[in-house]
Short mmCIF file of C-alpha atoms in Angstrom, two decimals:
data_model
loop_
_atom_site.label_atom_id
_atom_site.label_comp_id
_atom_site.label_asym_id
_atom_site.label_seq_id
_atom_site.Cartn_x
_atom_site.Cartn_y
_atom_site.Cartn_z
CA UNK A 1 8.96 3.00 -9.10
CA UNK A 2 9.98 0.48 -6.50
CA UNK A 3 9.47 -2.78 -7.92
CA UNK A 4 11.08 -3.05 -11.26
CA UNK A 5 7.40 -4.66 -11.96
CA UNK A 6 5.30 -3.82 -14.78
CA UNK A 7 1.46 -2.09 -13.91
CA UNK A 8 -0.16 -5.43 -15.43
CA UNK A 9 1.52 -8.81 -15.24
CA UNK A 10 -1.13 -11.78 -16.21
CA UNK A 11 2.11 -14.22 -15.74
CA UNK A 12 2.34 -13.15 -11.94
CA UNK A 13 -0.31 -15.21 -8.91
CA UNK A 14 -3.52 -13.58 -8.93
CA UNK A 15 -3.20 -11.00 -6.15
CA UNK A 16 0.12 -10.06 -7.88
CA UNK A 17 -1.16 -9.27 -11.44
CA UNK A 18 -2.78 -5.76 -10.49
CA UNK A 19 0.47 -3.67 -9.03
CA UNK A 20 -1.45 -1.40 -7.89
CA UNK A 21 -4.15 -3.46 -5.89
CA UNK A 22 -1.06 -5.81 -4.44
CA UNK A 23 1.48 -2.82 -3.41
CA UNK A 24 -0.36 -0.45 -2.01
CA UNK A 25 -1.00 -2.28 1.48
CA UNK A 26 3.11 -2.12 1.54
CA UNK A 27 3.32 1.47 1.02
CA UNK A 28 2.57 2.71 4.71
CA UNK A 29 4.23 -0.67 6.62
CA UNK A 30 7.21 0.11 6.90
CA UNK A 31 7.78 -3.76 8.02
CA UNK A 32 6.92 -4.97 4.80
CA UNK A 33 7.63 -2.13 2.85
CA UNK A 34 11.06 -3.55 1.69
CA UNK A 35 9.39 -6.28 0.11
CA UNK A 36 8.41 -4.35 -2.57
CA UNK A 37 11.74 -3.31 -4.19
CA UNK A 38 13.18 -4.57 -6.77
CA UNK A 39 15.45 -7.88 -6.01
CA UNK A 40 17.50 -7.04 -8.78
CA UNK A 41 19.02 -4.01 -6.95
CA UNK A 42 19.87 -5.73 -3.55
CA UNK A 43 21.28 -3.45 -0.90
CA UNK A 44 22.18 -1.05 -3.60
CA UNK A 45 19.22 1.81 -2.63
CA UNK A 46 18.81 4.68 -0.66
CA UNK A 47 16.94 3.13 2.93
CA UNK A 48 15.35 6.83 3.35
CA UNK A 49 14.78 7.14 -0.68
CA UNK A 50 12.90 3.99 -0.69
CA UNK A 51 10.74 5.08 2.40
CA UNK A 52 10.10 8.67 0.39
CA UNK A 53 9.47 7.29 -2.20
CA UNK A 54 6.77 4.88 -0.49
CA UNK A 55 5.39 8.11 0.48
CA UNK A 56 5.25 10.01 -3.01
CA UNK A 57 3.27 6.50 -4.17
CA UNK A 58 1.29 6.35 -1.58
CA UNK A 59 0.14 10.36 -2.02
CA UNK A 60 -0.38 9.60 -6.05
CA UNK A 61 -2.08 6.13 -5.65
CA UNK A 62 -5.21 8.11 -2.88
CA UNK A 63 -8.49 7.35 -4.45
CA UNK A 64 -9.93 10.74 -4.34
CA UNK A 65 -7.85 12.12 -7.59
CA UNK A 66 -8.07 15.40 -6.19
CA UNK A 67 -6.44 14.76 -3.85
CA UNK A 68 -3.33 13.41 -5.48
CA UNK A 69 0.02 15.30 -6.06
CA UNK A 70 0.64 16.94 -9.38
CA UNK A 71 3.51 15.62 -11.28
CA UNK A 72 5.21 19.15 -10.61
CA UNK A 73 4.90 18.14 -6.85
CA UNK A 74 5.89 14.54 -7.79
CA UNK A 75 9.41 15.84 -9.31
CA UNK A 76 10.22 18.38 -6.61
CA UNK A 77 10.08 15.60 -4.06
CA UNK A 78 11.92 13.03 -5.92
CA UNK A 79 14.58 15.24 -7.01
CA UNK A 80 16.52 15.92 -3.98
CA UNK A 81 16.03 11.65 -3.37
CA UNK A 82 19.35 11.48 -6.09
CA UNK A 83 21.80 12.70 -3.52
CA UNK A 84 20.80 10.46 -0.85
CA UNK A 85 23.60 8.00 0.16
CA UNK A 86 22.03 5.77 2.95
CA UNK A 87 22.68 2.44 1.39
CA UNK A 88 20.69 -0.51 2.72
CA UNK A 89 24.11 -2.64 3.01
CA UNK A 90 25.10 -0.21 5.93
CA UNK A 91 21.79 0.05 7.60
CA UNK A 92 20.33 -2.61 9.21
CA UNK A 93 16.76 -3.74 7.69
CA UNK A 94 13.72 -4.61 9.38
CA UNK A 95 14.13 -8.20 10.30
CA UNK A 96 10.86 -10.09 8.68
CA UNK A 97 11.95 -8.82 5.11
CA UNK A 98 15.91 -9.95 5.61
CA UNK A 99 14.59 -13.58 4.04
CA UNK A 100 11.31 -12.12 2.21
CA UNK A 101 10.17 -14.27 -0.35
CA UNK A 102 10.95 -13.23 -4.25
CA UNK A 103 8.68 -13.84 -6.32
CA UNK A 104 9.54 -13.43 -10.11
#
């Protein structure tokens, strides 16, 4: 939901090919978390949407699948994320992911 990236990418550096297995150390640092979104979208997101969002993945990505949100749950907390007008261009971003590498 953050990357733009596709769940399987053989064409992407070995730790990269599994989305899964490479984001979800990202999803609770909140350091490094902006190095998962999409480069094509540049300051144009929601600082607090991307952070919720984090969250939502991180909840539906728990190994114990019982554990996990139901897609009803899933929807109710990502609706109210389409109002949200926090850019990134107006709020300042952590510092180590100003000059993150991009890997495409």
């Amino acid at each position: 939901m953050l990357t733009g990236r596709r769940s399987m990418d053989k064409k992407r550096p070995t730790g990269e090919q599994n989305l899964v297995a490479w984001a979800r150390p990202y999803l609770n640092d909140r350091r490094r978390l902006y190095q998962l979104v999409d480069p094509r979208l540049g300051l144009n997101y929601s600082v607090k949407g991307v952070q919720k969002v984090a969250q939502i993945c991180h909840y539906c990505l728990t190994r114990d699948s019982k554990s996990r949100p139901s897609m009803d749950e899933v929807v109710k907390q990502l609706t109210p994320l389409q109002d949200l007008n926090d850019m990134a261009s107006a709020s300042p971003r952590p510092r180590s992911t100003q000059r993150g590498k991009v890997h495409r």
